[in-house]
Coordinates of C-alpha atoms in Angstrom, one line a residue:
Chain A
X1 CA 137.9 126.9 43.8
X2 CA 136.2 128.4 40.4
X3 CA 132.6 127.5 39.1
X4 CA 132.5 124.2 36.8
X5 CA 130.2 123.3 35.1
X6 CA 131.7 119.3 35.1
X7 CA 130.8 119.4 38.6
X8 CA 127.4 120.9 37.9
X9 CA 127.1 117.9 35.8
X10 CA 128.8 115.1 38.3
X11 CA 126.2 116.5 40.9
X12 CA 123.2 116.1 38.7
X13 CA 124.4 112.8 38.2
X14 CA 125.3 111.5 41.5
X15 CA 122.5 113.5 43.3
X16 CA 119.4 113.6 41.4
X17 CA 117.5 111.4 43.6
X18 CA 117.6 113.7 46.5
X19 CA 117.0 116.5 44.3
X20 CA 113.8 115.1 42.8
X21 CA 112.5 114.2 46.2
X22 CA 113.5 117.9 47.0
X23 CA 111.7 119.0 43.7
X24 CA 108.4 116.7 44.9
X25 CA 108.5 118.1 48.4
X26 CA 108.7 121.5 47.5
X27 CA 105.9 120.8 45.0
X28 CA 103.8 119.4 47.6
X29 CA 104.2 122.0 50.4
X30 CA 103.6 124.6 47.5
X31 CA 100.5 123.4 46.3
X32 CA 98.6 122.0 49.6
X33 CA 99.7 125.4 51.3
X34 CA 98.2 127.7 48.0
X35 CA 94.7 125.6 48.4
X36 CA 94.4 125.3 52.3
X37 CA 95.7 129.0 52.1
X38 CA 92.9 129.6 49.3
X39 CA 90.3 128.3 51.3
X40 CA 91.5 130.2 54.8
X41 CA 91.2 133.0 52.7
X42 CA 87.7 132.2 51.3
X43 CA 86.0 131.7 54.8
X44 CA 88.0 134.6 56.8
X45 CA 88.1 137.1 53.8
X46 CA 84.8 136.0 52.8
X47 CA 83.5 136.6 56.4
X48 CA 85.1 139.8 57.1
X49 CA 83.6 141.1 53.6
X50 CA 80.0 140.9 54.8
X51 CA 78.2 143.3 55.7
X52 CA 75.5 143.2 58.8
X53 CA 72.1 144.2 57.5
X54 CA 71.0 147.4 59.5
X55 CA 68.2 145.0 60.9
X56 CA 70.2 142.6 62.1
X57 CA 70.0 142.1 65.9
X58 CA 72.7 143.1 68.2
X59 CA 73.8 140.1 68.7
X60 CA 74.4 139.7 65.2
X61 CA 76.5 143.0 65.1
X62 CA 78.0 142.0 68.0
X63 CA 79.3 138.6 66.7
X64 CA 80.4 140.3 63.5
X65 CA 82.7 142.9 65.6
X66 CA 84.5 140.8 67.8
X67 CA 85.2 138.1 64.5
X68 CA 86.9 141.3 62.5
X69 CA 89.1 142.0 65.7
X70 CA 89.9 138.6 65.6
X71 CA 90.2 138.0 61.6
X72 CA 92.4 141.6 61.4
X73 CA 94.7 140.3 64.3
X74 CA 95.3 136.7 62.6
X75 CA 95.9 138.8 59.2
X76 CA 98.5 141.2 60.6
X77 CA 100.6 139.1 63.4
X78 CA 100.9 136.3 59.7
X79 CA 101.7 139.0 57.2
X80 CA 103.8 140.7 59.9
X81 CA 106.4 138.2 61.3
X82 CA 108.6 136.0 58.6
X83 CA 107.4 132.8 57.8
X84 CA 110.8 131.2 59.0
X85 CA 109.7 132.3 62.4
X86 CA 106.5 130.8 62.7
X87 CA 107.6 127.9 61.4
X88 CA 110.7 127.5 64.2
X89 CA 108.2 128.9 66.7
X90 CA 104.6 126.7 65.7
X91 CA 106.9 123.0 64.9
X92 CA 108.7 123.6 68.1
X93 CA 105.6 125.0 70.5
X94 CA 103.9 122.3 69.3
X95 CA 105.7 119.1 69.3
X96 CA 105.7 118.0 72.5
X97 CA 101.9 118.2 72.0
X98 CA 101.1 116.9 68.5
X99 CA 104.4 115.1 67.7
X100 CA 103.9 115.9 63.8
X101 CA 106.6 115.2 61.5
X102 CA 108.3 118.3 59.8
X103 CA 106.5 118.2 56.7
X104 CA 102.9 118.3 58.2
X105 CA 104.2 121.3 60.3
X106 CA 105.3 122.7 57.2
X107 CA 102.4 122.2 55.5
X108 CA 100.5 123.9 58.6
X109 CA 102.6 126.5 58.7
X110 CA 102.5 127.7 54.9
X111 CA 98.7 127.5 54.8
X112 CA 98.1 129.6 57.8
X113 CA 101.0 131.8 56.9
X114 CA 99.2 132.0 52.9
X115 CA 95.4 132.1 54.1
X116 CA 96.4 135.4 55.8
X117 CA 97.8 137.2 52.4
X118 CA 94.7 135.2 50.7
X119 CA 92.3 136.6 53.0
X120 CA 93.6 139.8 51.9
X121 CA 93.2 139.1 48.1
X122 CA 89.9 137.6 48.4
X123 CA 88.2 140.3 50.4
X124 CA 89.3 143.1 48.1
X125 CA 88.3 140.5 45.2
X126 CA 85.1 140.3 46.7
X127 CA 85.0 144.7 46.9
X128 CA 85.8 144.6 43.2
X129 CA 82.4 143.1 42.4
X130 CA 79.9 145.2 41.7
X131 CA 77.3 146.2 44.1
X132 CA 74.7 146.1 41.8
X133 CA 75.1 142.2 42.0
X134 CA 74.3 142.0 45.2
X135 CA 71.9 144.1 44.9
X136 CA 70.3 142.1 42.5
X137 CA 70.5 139.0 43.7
X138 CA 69.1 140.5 47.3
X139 CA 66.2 141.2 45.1
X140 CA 65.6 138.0 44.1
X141 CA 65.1 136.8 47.1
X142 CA 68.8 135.2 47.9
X143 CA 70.2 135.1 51.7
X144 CA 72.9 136.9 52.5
X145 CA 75.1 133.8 52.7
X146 CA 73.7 132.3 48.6
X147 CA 74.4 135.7 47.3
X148 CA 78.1 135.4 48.4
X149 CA 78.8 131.8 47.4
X150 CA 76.4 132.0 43.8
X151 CA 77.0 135.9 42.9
X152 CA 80.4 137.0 44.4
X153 CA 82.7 134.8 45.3
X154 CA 82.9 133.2 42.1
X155 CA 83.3 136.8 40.2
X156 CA 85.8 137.4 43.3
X157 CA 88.2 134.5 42.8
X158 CA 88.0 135.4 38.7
X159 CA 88.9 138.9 39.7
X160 CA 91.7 138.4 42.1
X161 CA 92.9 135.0 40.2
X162 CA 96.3 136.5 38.8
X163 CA 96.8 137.4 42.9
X164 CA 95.9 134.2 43.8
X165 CA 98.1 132.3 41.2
X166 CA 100.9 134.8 42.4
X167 CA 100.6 133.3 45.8
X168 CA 101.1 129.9 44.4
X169 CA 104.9 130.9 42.7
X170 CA 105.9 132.8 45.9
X171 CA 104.9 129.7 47.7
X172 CA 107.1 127.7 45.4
X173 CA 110.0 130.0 46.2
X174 CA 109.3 130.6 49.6
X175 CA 109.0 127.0 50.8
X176 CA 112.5 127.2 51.5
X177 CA 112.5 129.0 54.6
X178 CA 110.8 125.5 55.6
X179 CA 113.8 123.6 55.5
X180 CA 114.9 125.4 58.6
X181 CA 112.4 123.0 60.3
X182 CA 114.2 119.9 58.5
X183 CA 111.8 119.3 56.0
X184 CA 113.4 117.1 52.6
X185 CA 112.3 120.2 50.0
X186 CA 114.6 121.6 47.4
X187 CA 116.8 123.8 49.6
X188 CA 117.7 121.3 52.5
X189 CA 118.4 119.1 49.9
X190 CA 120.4 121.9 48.4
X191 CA 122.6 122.1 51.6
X192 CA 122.8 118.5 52.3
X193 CA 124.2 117.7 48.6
X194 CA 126.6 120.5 49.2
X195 CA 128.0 119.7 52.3
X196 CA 128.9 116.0 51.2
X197 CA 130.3 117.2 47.8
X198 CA 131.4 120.0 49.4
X199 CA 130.9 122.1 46.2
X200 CA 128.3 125.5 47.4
X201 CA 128.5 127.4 44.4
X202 CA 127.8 124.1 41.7
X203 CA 125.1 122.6 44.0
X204 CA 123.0 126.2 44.6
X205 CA 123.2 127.0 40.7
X206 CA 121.4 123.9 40.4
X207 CA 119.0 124.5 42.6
X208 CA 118.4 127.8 41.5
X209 CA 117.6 126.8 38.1
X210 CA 115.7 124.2 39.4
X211 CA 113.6 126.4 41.3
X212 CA 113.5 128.8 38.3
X213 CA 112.2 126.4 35.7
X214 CA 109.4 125.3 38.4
X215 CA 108.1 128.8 38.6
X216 CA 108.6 129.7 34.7
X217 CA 105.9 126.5 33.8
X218 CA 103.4 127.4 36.7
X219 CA 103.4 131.3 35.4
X220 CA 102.9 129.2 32.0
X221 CA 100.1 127.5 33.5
X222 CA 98.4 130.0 35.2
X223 CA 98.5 132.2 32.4
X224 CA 97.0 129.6 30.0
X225 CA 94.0 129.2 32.7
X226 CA 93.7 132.5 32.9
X227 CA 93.3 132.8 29.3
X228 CA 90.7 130.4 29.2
X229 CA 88.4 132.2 32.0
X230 CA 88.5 134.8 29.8
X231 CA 87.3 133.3 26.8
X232 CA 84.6 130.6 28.1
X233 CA 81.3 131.2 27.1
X234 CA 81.7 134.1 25.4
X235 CA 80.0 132.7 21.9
X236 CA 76.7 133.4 21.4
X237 CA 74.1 133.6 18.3
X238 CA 74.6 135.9 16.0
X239 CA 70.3 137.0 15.3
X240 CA 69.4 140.1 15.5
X241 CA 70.6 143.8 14.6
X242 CA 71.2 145.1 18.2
X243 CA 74.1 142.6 18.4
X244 CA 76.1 144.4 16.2
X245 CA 77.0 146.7 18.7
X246 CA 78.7 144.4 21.3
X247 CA 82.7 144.1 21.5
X248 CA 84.2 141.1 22.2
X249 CA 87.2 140.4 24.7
X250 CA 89.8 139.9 22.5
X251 CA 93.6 138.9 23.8
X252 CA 92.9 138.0 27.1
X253 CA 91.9 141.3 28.3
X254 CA 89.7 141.3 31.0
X255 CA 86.3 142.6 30.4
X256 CA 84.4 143.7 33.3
Chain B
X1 CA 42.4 146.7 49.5
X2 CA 45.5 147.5 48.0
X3 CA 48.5 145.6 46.9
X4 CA 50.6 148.2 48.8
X5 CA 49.9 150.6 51.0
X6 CA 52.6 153.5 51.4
X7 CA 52.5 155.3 54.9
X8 CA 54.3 158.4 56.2
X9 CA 58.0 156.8 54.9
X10 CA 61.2 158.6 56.7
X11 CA 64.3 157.9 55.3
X12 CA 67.6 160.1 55.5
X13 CA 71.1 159.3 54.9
X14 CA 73.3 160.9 57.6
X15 CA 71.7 164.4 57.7
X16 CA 70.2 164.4 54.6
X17 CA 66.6 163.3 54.5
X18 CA 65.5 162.5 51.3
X19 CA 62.2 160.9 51.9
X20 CA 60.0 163.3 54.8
X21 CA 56.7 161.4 54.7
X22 CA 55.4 159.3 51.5
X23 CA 51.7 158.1 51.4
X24 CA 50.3 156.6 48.7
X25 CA 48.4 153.5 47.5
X26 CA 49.0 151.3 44.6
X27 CA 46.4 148.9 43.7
X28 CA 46.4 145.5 42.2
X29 CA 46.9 145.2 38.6
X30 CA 47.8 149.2 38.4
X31 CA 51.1 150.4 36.6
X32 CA 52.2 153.8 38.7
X33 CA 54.5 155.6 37.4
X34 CA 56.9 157.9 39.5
X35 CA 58.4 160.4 38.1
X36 CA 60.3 164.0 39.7
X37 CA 63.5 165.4 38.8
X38 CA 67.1 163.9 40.0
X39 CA 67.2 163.6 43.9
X40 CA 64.0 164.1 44.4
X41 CA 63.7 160.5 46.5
X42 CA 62.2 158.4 43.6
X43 CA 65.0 155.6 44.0
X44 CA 65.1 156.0 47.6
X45 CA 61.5 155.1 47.3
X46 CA 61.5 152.5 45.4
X47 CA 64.5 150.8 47.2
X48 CA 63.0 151.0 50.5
X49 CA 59.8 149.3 48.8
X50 CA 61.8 146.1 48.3
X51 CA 63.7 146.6 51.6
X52 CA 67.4 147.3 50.0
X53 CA 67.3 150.5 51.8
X54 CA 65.0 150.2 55.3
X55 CA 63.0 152.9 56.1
X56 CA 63.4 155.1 59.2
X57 CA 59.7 155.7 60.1
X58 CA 56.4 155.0 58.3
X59 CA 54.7 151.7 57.4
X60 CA 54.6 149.6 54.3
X61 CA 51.8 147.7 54.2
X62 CA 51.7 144.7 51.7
X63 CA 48.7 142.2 51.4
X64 CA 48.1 143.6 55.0
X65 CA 51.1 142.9 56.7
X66 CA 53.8 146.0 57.5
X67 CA 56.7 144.6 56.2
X68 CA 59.0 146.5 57.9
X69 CA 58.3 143.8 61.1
X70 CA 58.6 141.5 58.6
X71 CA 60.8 138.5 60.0
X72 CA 61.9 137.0 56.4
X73 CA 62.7 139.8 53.9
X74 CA 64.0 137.2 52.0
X75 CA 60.8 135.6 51.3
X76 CA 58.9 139.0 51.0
X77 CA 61.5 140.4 48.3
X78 CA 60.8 137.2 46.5
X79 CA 57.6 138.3 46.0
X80 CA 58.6 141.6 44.3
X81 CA 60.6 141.8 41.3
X82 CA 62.8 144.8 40.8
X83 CA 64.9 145.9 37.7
X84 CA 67.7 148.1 38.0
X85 CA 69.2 151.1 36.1
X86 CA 72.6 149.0 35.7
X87 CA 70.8 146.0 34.4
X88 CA 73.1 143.9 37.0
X89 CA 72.7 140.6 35.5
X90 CA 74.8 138.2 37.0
X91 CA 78.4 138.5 35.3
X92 CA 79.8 135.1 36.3
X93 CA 76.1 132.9 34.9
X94 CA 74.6 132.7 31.5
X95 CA 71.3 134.2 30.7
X96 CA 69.5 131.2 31.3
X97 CA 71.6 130.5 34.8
X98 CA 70.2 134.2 35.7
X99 CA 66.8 133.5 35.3
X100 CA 66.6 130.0 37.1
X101 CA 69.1 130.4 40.3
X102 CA 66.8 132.1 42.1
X103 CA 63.8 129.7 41.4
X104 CA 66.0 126.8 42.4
X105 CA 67.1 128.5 45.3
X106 CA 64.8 130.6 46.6
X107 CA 61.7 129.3 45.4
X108 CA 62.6 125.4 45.5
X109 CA 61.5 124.9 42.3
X110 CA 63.6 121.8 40.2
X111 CA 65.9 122.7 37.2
X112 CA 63.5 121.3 34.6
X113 CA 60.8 123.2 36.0
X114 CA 62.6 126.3 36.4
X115 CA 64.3 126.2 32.9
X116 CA 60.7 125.4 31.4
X117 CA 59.9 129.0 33.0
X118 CA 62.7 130.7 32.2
X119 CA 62.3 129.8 28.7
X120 CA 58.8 131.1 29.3
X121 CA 59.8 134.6 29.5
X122 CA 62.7 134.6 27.9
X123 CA 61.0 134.0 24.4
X124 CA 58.4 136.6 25.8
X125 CA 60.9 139.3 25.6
X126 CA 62.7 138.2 22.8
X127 CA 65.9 136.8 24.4
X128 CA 65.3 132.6 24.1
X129 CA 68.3 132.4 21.2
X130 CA 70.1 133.7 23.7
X131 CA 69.6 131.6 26.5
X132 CA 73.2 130.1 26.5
X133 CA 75.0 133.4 25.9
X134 CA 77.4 135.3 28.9
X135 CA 75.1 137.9 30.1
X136 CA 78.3 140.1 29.7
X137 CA 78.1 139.6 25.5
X138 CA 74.8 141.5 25.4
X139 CA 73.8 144.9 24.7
X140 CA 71.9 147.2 27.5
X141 CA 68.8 146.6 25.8
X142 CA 69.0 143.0 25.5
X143 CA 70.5 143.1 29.1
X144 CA 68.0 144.7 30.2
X145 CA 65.3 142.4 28.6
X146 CA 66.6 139.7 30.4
X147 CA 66.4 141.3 33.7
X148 CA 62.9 141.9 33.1
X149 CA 62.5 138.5 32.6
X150 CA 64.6 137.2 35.5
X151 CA 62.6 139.4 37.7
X152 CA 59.5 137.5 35.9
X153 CA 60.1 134.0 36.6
X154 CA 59.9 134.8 40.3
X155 CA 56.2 135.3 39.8
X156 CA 56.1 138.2 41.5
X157 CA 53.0 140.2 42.8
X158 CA 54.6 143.3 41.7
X159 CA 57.7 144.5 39.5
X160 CA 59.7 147.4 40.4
X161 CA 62.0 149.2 37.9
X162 CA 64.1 151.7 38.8
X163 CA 64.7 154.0 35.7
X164 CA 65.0 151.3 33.4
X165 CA 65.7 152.8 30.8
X166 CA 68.1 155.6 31.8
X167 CA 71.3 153.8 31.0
X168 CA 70.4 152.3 27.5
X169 CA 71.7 153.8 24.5
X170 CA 68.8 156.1 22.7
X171 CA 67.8 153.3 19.9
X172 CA 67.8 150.4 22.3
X173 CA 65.1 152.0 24.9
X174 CA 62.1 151.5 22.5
X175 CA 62.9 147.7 22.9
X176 CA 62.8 148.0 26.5
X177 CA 59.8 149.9 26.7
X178 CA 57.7 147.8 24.5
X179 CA 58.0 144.6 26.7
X180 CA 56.9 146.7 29.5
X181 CA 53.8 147.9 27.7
X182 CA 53.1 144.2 26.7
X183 CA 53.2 143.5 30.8
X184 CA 50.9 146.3 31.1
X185 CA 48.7 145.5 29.0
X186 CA 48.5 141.9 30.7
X187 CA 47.6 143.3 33.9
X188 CA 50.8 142.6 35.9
X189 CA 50.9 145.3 38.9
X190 CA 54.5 147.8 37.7
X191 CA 56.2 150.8 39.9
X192 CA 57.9 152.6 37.3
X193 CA 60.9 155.3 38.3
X194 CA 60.9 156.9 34.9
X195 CA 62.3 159.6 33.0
X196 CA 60.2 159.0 30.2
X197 CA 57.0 160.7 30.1
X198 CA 55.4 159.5 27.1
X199 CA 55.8 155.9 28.8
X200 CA 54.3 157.7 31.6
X201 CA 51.7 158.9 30.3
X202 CA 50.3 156.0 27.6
X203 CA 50.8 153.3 29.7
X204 CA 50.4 154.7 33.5
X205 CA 46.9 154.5 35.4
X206 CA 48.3 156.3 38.4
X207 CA 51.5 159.5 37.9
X208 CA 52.8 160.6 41.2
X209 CA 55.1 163.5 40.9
X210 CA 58.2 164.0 43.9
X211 CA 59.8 166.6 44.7
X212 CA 62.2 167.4 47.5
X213 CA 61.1 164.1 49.1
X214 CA 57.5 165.1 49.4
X215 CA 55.0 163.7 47.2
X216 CA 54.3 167.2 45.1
X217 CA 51.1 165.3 42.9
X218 CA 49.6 162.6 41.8
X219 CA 47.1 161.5 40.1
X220 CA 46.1 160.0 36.6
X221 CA 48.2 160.6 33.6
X222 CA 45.1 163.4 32.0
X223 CA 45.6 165.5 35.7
X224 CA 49.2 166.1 35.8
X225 CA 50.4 165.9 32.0
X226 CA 47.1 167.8 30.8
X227 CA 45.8 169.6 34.0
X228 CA 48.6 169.8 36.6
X229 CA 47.6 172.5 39.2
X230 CA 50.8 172.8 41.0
X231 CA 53.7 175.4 40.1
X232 CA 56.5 172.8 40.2
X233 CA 54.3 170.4 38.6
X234 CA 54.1 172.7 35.5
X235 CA 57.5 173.9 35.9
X236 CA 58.9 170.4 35.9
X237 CA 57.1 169.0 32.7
X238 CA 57.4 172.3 31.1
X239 CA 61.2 171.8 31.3
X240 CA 61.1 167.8 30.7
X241 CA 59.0 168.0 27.6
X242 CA 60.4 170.6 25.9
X243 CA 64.2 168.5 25.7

């Protein structure tokens, strides 16, 4: 049985229903996993990256332990296990409970599984910031809690947004351990198309190209907002002398 | 009574003490000038004024309260300004956004109102055509020039700067320093960390010299730049002036 591409080409034809649906699917658990998984990440990384005034009361400092135990635990058992396994293990544990369709499982399980590797990303993002600026805006006046959402988080997420975009094209690529749980992404579809033409080698080049050009435009699109991070508000008035002596970020560099 | 009154201060990192027992007094409307060679607890001083460090022992004693029981530093480090070696403008806001976030926030006050100040100070230290600029475009003076007027619009009782001057390149300092006379000269209450002594000794009414964590002198400008009595005094100037 030799590669062809004629099948290739009957496939796309006869298939490309299922494989859109597969291609939206995957799209969809992708996505709403990244930004769930973005915004695990901002609470439990943004938590775990305060620190408890010296004043504080013990009860304070005693609150603070126990949630790093607990964030540190979530972190290491989701980075730690494959993502296929909680998925087989959370659906199943939980659908005599919940009775939740595939895809919502999936969904569940790809955000917690991606809020533990954001939580990562987003607390060193948030250790790559300056102290002065906390300092600063301590000085000002600002809580504890304004300083992190006005001052750092936002100069976090810049910092650690080529991590955080990475997330989003492993996601894309990793969704596929999902279909073990039945859900209609890209891969099952993959399987199901080559079971009934019987044809593995035709059907998987096409999904791999599929899955291929889906990451290729995202890096494309993270990269052009990246770019333009870079480059917003970076015009000002040319006046006096003292200007001369400024350099500005050219290429997309990153200026810190 | 005075604006501040400084009281026996303790503070040591790990087994290092840096400050072993501070007194001194700094009235209203008075610029003092600290000044002491590297490591001598000026910083540590000034930090634990405005509560980013918290002093071990001692009492600080604003408008009569010891702040150091104080229940909302928040509110009592609105009241003091502080500008920093490092400038630390807010890298992710415009100059303008730096100068009214914490008015909105901390002090309540509405955007009009708090751009109206901004603008304020901003043209009083030469920075209003660059209101809409990144504060990361700027030079260290100009960066600088805005801090001092962020730290402005807070209305603060006192301003504190922490060698303000220390990380500018040589020809942008005089810039710096010159808005800080003008606030001088207006009456605005200044503790200056400062390496530069002829600042020190134009603009200050009050020069207290550290060393070793222990206030070595003080006094006004004439007694320890003209007539300092002791040793290190001498031997510190001696080597600071004749750079």
């Amino acid at each position: 049985m030799d590669f062809s591409f004629e099948i290739v080409w009957k496939i796309l034809q006869s298939s490309w229903p299922s494989l859109l649906l597969g291609v939206q699917n995957t799209l969809l658990v992708a996505l709403s996993g990244t930004i769930i998984g973005l915004v695990i990440g901002l609470v439990v990384g943004g938590l775990k990256a305060i620190k408890v005034d010296e004043s504080s009361s013990a009860l304070v400092k005693t609150i603070k332990k126990i949630y790093d135990v607990i964030s540190t635990v979530y972190i290491e058992v989701f980075r730690g296990t494959p993502m296929m396994v909680q998925a087989v293990f959370i659906y199943y544990s939980l659908l005599k409970v919940i009775k939740w369709s595939p895809l919502v499982a999936g969904i569940f399980v790809i955000s917690i599984n991606t809020g533990a590797y954001m939580s990562e990303i987003i607390r060193s993002g948030i250790q790559s910031v300056d102290k002065g600026q906390t300092e600063a805006a301590r000085s000002l006046g600002m809580s504890n809690i304004q300083t992190m959402m006005m001052v750092v988080i936002p100069q976090a997420i810049k910092n650690a947004f080529p991590a955080i975009g990475n997330e989003f094209i492993v996601n894309i690529k990793d969704s596929s351990v999902l279909s073990v749980i039945a859900i209609t992404e890209l891969m099952y579809q993959g399987n199901k198309i080559a079971g009934s033409v019987f044809r593995f080698p035709e059907t998987f080049f096409i999904i791999a190209c599929i899955y291929l050009v889906l990451t290729t435009i995202t890096s494309f699109i993270l990269h052009l907002i990246e770019e333009k991070m870079n480059h917003t508000r970076t015009s000002f008035p040319h006046s006096d002398s003292t200007s001369s002596s400024i350099s500005l970020p050219r290429n997309g560099k990153r200026v810190k | 009574m005075s604006l501040i009154e400084i009281k026996n201060i303790h503070k040591s990192f790990g087994n290092l003490e840096v400050l072993k027992g501070i007194d001194f007094t700094v009235e209203k409307n008075t610029v003092v000038c600290l000044i002491g060679a590297s490591g001598s607890g000026k910083s540590t001083l000034l930090r634990c004024i405005n509560m980013l460090e918290t002093a071990d022992e001692g009492e600080i004693i604003v408008n009569g309260e010891n702040v150091l029981n104080t229940k909302d530093v928040n509110k009592y480090r609105s009241h003091l300004g502080m500008v920093f070696q490092q400038f630390n403008l807010f890298n992710n806001m415009t100059v303008l956004k730096n100068c009214t976030i914490a008015q909105m926030k901390v002090l309540g006050r509405s955007k009009e109102e708090a751009e109206e100040k901004a603008m304020i100070y901003l043209r009083k230290v030469g920075m209003e055509s660059f209101a809409n600029a990144s504060s990361t475009t700027l030079s260290g003076g100009q960066k600088q020039r805005v801090a001092i007027a962020r730290a402005l619009c807070m209305d603060p009782e006192v301003l504190l700067f922490d060698e303000p001057t220390s990380a500018l390149d040589p020809e942008m300092v005089g810039e710096v320093l010159s808005v800080m006379k003008d606030l001088a000269r207006e009456g605005l209450t200044m503790i200056v960390v400062t390496h530069e002594m002829e600042f020190a000794r134009d603009v200050a009414n009050h020069v207290v010299f550290m060393d070793q964590g222990i206030i070595a002198e003080e006094g006004t400008p004439e007694d320890i730049f003209t007539n300092p009595k002791e040793e290190r005094t001498k031997v510190f100037l001696n080597r600071i002036l004749k750079k």
